[in-house]
mmCIF file of C-alpha atoms in Angstrom:
data_model
loop_
_atom_site.group_PDB
_atom_site.id
_atom_site.type_symbol
_atom_site.label_atom_id
_atom_site.label_comp_id
_atom_site.label_asym_id
_atom_site.label_seq_id
_atom_site.Cartn_x
_atom_site.Cartn_y
_atom_site.Cartn_z
ATOM 1 C CA UNK A 1 62.501 163.847 -151.214
ATOM 2 C CA UNK A 2 59.726 166.148 -150.065
ATOM 3 C CA UNK A 3 56.207 164.753 -150.157
ATOM 4 C CA UNK A 4 54.925 168.146 -151.320
ATOM 5 C CA UNK A 5 56.795 170.507 -153.616
ATOM 6 C CA UNK A 6 55.692 174.115 -153.617
ATOM 7 C CA UNK A 7 56.601 176.663 -156.261
ATOM 8 C CA UNK A 8 57.760 179.269 -156.548
ATOM 9 C CA UNK A 9 59.675 179.507 -153.290
ATOM 10 C CA UNK A 10 59.602 183.297 -153.326
ATOM 11 C CA UNK A 11 57.392 185.776 -155.125
ATOM 12 C CA UNK A 12 57.532 189.546 -154.969
ATOM 13 C CA UNK A 13 54.877 191.474 -156.865
ATOM 14 C CA UNK A 14 53.211 194.867 -156.989
ATOM 15 C CA UNK A 15 49.799 195.536 -155.520
ATOM 16 C CA UNK A 16 47.081 194.813 -158.057
ATOM 17 C CA UNK A 17 48.880 192.005 -159.882
ATOM 18 C CA UNK A 18 47.569 188.463 -160.176
ATOM 19 C CA UNK A 19 49.576 185.414 -159.152
ATOM 20 C CA UNK A 20 49.397 181.643 -158.927
ATOM 21 C CA UNK A 21 51.324 179.345 -156.605
ATOM 22 C CA UNK A 22 51.507 175.593 -156.872
ATOM 23 C CA UNK A 23 51.652 172.516 -154.688
ATOM 24 C CA UNK A 24 52.678 169.277 -156.385
ATOM 25 C CA UNK A 25 53.222 165.671 -155.438
ATOM 26 C CA UNK A 26 53.586 162.277 -157.059
ATOM 27 C CA UNK A 27 51.172 160.824 -154.508
ATOM 28 C CA UNK A 28 47.398 160.855 -154.465
ATOM 29 C CA UNK A 29 45.632 162.395 -151.497
ATOM 30 C CA UNK A 30 42.096 162.312 -150.200
ATOM 31 C CA UNK A 31 42.262 166.007 -149.315
ATOM 32 C CA UNK A 32 44.631 168.945 -149.289
ATOM 33 C CA UNK A 33 44.748 172.094 -147.237
ATOM 34 C CA UNK A 34 46.130 175.579 -147.743
ATOM 35 C CA UNK A 35 47.390 177.731 -144.887
ATOM 36 C CA UNK A 36 48.669 181.294 -144.728
ATOM 37 C CA UNK A 37 51.259 182.279 -142.170
ATOM 38 C CA UNK A 38 51.888 185.933 -141.417
ATOM 39 C CA UNK A 39 55.195 187.061 -139.903
ATOM 40 C CA UNK A 40 55.366 186.259 -136.191
ATOM 41 C CA UNK A 41 52.232 184.135 -136.191
ATOM 42 C CA UNK A 42 51.217 180.535 -136.664
ATOM 43 C CA UNK A 43 49.706 179.217 -139.911
ATOM 44 C CA UNK A 44 45.993 179.800 -140.358
ATOM 45 C CA UNK A 45 43.841 177.376 -142.317
ATOM 46 C CA UNK A 46 42.387 178.945 -145.476
ATOM 47 C CA UNK A 47 40.643 176.048 -147.174
ATOM 48 C CA UNK A 48 40.378 172.285 -147.528
ATOM 49 C CA UNK A 49 39.782 170.695 -150.939
ATOM 50 C CA UNK A 50 38.632 167.096 -151.108
ATOM 51 C CA UNK A 51 37.318 166.290 -154.592
ATOM 52 C CA UNK A 52 39.411 165.969 -157.752
ATOM 53 C CA UNK A 53 38.836 169.044 -159.902
ATOM 54 C CA UNK A 54 37.238 170.965 -157.050
ATOM 55 C CA UNK A 55 37.451 174.746 -157.141
ATOM 56 C CA UNK A 56 36.877 176.851 -154.041
ATOM 57 C CA UNK A 57 36.824 180.608 -153.811
ATOM 58 C CA UNK A 58 37.589 182.741 -150.808
ATOM 59 C CA UNK A 59 37.119 186.386 -151.842
ATOM 60 C CA UNK A 60 40.068 187.081 -154.189
ATOM 61 C CA UNK A 61 41.628 183.651 -153.599
ATOM 62 C CA UNK A 62 40.781 180.685 -155.841
ATOM 63 C CA UNK A 63 41.908 177.192 -154.873
ATOM 64 C CA UNK A 64 41.882 174.222 -157.211
ATOM 65 C CA UNK A 65 42.511 170.551 -156.522
ATOM 66 C CA UNK A 66 43.900 168.651 -159.491
ATOM 67 C CA UNK A 67 41.709 166.072 -161.212
ATOM 68 C CA UNK A 68 44.060 163.291 -160.115
ATOM 69 C CA UNK A 69 44.249 164.716 -156.569
ATOM 70 C CA UNK A 70 48.042 164.965 -156.753
ATOM 71 C CA UNK A 71 48.381 168.725 -157.014
ATOM 72 C CA UNK A 72 46.736 171.997 -156.198
ATOM 73 C CA UNK A 73 46.990 175.652 -157.093
ATOM 74 C CA UNK A 74 46.172 178.909 -155.374
ATOM 75 C CA UNK A 75 45.390 181.947 -157.520
ATOM 76 C CA UNK A 76 45.171 185.434 -156.064
ATOM 77 C CA UNK A 77 43.471 188.165 -158.065
ATOM 78 C CA UNK A 78 44.490 191.786 -157.596
ATOM 79 C CA UNK A 79 46.927 191.077 -154.776
ATOM 80 C CA UNK A 80 47.032 193.453 -151.830
ATOM 81 C CA UNK A 81 49.769 194.099 -149.252
ATOM 82 C CA UNK A 82 47.615 192.251 -146.721
ATOM 83 C CA UNK A 83 48.126 189.074 -148.759
ATOM 84 C CA UNK A 84 51.813 189.084 -147.820
ATOM 85 C CA UNK A 85 52.841 185.927 -146.012
ATOM 86 C CA UNK A 86 53.955 182.339 -146.331
ATOM 87 C CA UNK A 87 51.488 180.074 -148.146
ATOM 88 C CA UNK A 88 51.689 176.436 -147.137
ATOM 89 C CA UNK A 89 49.939 173.396 -148.496
ATOM 90 C CA UNK A 90 49.408 170.352 -146.306
ATOM 91 C CA UNK A 91 48.123 166.810 -146.653
ATOM 92 C CA UNK A 92 47.123 164.048 -144.279
ATOM 93 C CA UNK A 93 49.182 160.930 -144.971
ATOM 94 C CA UNK A 94 50.006 157.941 -142.789
ATOM 95 C CA UNK A 95 48.284 159.455 -139.774
ATOM 96 C CA UNK A 96 50.213 162.721 -139.950
ATOM 97 C CA UNK A 97 49.845 166.121 -141.563
ATOM 98 C CA UNK A 98 52.732 166.957 -143.869
ATOM 99 C CA UNK A 99 53.467 170.522 -144.910
ATOM 100 C CA UNK A 100 55.182 171.775 -148.009
ATOM 101 C CA UNK A 101 58.056 174.214 -147.611
ATOM 102 C CA UNK A 102 55.833 177.087 -148.686
ATOM 103 C CA UNK A 103 55.764 180.045 -151.049
ATOM 104 C CA UNK A 104 56.833 183.320 -149.499
ATOM 105 C CA UNK A 105 54.752 186.104 -151.047
ATOM 106 C CA UNK A 106 55.542 189.782 -150.742
ATOM 107 C CA UNK A 107 53.041 192.272 -152.153
ATOM 108 C CA UNK A 108 54.494 195.751 -152.465
ATOM 109 C CA UNK A 109 52.204 198.773 -152.221
ATOM 110 C CA UNK B 1 37.518 180.883 -127.723
ATOM 111 C CA UNK B 2 40.999 182.274 -127.109
ATOM 112 C CA UNK B 3 42.574 179.827 -129.520
ATOM 113 C CA UNK B 4 45.721 177.815 -128.861
ATOM 114 C CA UNK B 5 47.820 179.634 -126.295
ATOM 115 C CA UNK B 6 51.572 179.262 -126.146
ATOM 116 C CA UNK B 7 54.053 180.674 -123.690
ATOM 117 C CA UNK B 8 56.477 182.249 -123.644
ATOM 118 C CA UNK B 9 56.376 184.078 -127.009
ATOM 119 C CA UNK B 10 60.129 184.559 -126.944
ATOM 120 C CA UNK B 11 62.836 182.722 -125.042
ATOM 121 C CA UNK B 12 66.533 183.440 -125.069
ATOM 122 C CA UNK B 13 68.686 181.027 -123.133
ATOM 123 C CA UNK B 14 72.267 179.941 -122.848
ATOM 124 C CA UNK B 15 73.530 176.694 -124.224
ATOM 125 C CA UNK B 16 73.169 173.905 -121.690
ATOM 126 C CA UNK B 17 70.158 175.382 -119.927
ATOM 127 C CA UNK B 18 66.797 173.677 -119.655
ATOM 128 C CA UNK B 19 63.971 175.193 -121.674
ATOM 129 C CA UNK B 20 60.264 174.508 -121.161
ATOM 130 C CA UNK B 21 57.662 175.572 -123.683
ATOM 131 C CA UNK B 22 53.997 175.539 -122.761
ATOM 132 C CA UNK B 23 50.763 175.076 -124.666
ATOM 133 C CA UNK B 24 47.061 175.262 -123.883
ATOM 134 C CA UNK B 25 44.982 173.735 -126.685
ATOM 135 C CA UNK B 26 41.489 174.777 -127.668
ATOM 136 C CA UNK B 27 38.958 173.437 -125.219
ATOM 137 C CA UNK B 28 37.348 170.288 -126.605
ATOM 138 C CA UNK B 29 40.152 169.489 -129.049
ATOM 139 C CA UNK B 30 41.519 166.079 -128.206
ATOM 140 C CA UNK B 31 44.650 166.043 -130.366
ATOM 141 C CA UNK B 32 47.711 168.192 -129.804
ATOM 142 C CA UNK B 33 50.754 168.587 -131.999
ATOM 143 C CA UNK B 34 54.183 170.144 -131.497
ATOM 144 C CA UNK B 35 55.954 171.496 -134.576
ATOM 145 C CA UNK B 36 59.297 173.170 -135.106
ATOM 146 C CA UNK B 37 59.841 175.668 -137.911
ATOM 147 C CA UNK B 38 63.178 176.737 -139.352
ATOM 148 C CA UNK B 39 64.168 178.376 -142.608
ATOM 149 C CA UNK B 40 66.118 175.328 -143.680
ATOM 150 C CA UNK B 41 63.641 172.583 -142.813
ATOM 151 C CA UNK B 42 60.262 174.283 -142.776
ATOM 152 C CA UNK B 43 57.575 172.896 -140.471
ATOM 153 C CA UNK B 44 58.555 169.608 -138.854
ATOM 154 C CA UNK B 45 56.210 167.546 -136.700
ATOM 155 C CA UNK B 46 57.946 166.631 -133.458
ATOM 156 C CA UNK B 47 55.261 164.735 -131.556
ATOM 157 C CA UNK B 48 51.518 164.442 -131.304
ATOM 158 C CA UNK B 49 49.092 163.392 -128.612
ATOM 159 C CA UNK B 50 45.584 162.002 -128.856
ATOM 160 C CA UNK B 51 43.480 162.088 -125.695
ATOM 161 C CA UNK B 52 46.625 163.070 -123.754
ATOM 162 C CA UNK B 53 48.521 159.962 -124.914
ATOM 163 C CA UNK B 54 51.654 160.353 -127.067
ATOM 164 C CA UNK B 55 50.905 158.632 -130.370
ATOM 165 C CA UNK B 56 53.982 159.319 -132.456
ATOM 166 C CA UNK B 57 57.211 160.894 -131.233
ATOM 167 C CA UNK B 58 59.326 159.833 -134.194
ATOM 168 C CA UNK B 59 59.959 163.463 -135.054
ATOM 169 C CA UNK B 60 61.619 164.281 -131.753
ATOM 170 C CA UNK B 61 65.201 164.955 -132.804
ATOM 171 C CA UNK B 62 67.058 163.633 -129.776
ATOM 172 C CA UNK B 63 66.657 162.401 -126.235
ATOM 173 C CA UNK B 64 67.235 165.974 -125.125
ATOM 174 C CA UNK B 65 63.666 166.653 -126.228
ATOM 175 C CA UNK B 66 60.692 165.463 -124.205
ATOM 176 C CA UNK B 67 57.000 166.297 -124.201
ATOM 177 C CA UNK B 68 54.197 165.706 -121.759
ATOM 178 C CA UNK B 69 50.463 166.197 -121.714
ATOM 179 C CA UNK B 70 49.309 165.712 -118.115
ATOM 180 C CA UNK B 71 45.725 166.725 -118.911
ATOM 181 C CA UNK B 72 43.518 167.795 -121.790
ATOM 182 C CA UNK B 73 44.266 171.469 -121.340
ATOM 183 C CA UNK B 74 48.040 171.589 -120.997
ATOM 184 C CA UNK B 75 51.185 170.321 -122.661
ATOM 185 C CA UNK B 76 54.887 171.031 -122.312
ATOM 186 C CA UNK B 77 57.872 170.561 -124.572
ATOM 187 C CA UNK B 78 61.166 170.444 -122.739
ATOM 188 C CA UNK B 79 64.691 170.660 -124.077
ATOM 189 C CA UNK B 80 67.465 169.679 -121.689
ATOM 190 C CA UNK B 81 70.220 170.585 -122.277
ATOM 191 C CA UNK B 82 69.572 173.143 -124.985
ATOM 192 C CA UNK B 83 71.968 173.706 -127.894
ATOM 193 C CA UNK B 84 72.305 176.556 -130.414
ATOM 194 C CA UNK B 85 70.948 174.310 -133.195
ATOM 195 C CA UNK B 86 67.675 174.076 -131.281
ATOM 196 C CA UNK B 87 67.016 177.722 -132.136
ATOM 197 C CA UNK B 88 63.727 177.814 -134.044
ATOM 198 C CA UNK B 89 60.073 178.747 -133.721
ATOM 199 C CA UNK B 90 58.114 176.060 -131.914
ATOM 200 C CA UNK B 91 54.406 175.790 -132.627
ATOM 201 C CA UNK B 92 51.666 173.964 -130.828
ATOM 202 C CA UNK B 93 48.486 173.060 -132.707
ATOM 203 C CA UNK B 94 45.297 171.248 -131.841
ATOM 204 C CA UNK B 95 42.281 169.718 -133.570
ATOM 205 C CA UNK B 96 39.483 167.222 -133.125
ATOM 206 C CA UNK B 97 41.179 163.838 -133.134
ATOM 207 C CA UNK B 98 41.489 162.168 -136.492
ATOM 208 C CA UNK B 99 39.424 164.771 -138.313
ATOM 209 C CA UNK B 100 41.358 164.767 -141.534
ATOM 210 C CA UNK B 101 39.632 167.631 -143.238
ATOM 211 C CA UNK B 102 39.339 169.955 -140.305
ATOM 212 C CA UNK B 103 42.889 171.118 -140.218
ATOM 213 C CA UNK B 104 44.833 172.453 -137.328
ATOM 214 C CA UNK B 105 44.528 175.539 -135.219
ATOM 215 C CA UNK B 106 48.002 176.806 -134.458
ATOM 216 C CA UNK B 107 49.236 178.921 -131.597
ATOM 217 C CA UNK B 108 51.362 181.982 -132.211
ATOM 218 C CA UNK B 109 54.554 180.071 -131.478
ATOM 219 C CA UNK B 110 57.544 180.400 -129.178
ATOM 220 C CA UNK B 111 60.668 181.826 -130.773
ATOM 221 C CA UNK B 112 63.592 180.093 -129.058
ATOM 222 C CA UNK B 113 67.111 181.417 -129.326
ATOM 223 C CA UNK B 114 69.914 179.425 -127.733
ATOM 224 C CA UNK B 115 73.184 181.343 -127.478
#
């Protein structure tokens, strides 16, 4: 069983559409991170959320940590082709970072 | 800062050959991590070092895999002998010790193909 379940696995949308991807777990975490990985590159940290209910915005990206600190969502407004990539959530648990399997987003022009 | 530097970017080798992947972490970061990424299994932690000392190698798949960190600015991951199922992208990442909220900085990876 995966510690983190991400959904959907794949998402293909047109430029300008909005979307939300999810990261869920049955465990409680002190913090959660979101990364974006572009083809041929390593993941890049986007944000860390630490407080239940916390909302953070990064331009057109809005990140939310669930009140119970078990889940998180990433919402992208007016997606652009440059948003294409693999979105990964990660948590620190038992002295290690664990990554979800990711949501592969393709934004078509 | 140049970031985490990995070499080579691509490696194609024949089954049975020895493969050595290299990593230079960000200067000042005292923890280094080796990950493997495949379509089937996603990102898997292989081993991590803190202050050049291996802390947890439970993710190393087999004795064919070994990793060293002789100093704070260099680490290697070696596979000997290599097998086709070792084909994957191998990432190195670094951060400041046990900083839980700081996240990792990843290198660009080494794409290994074993034929």
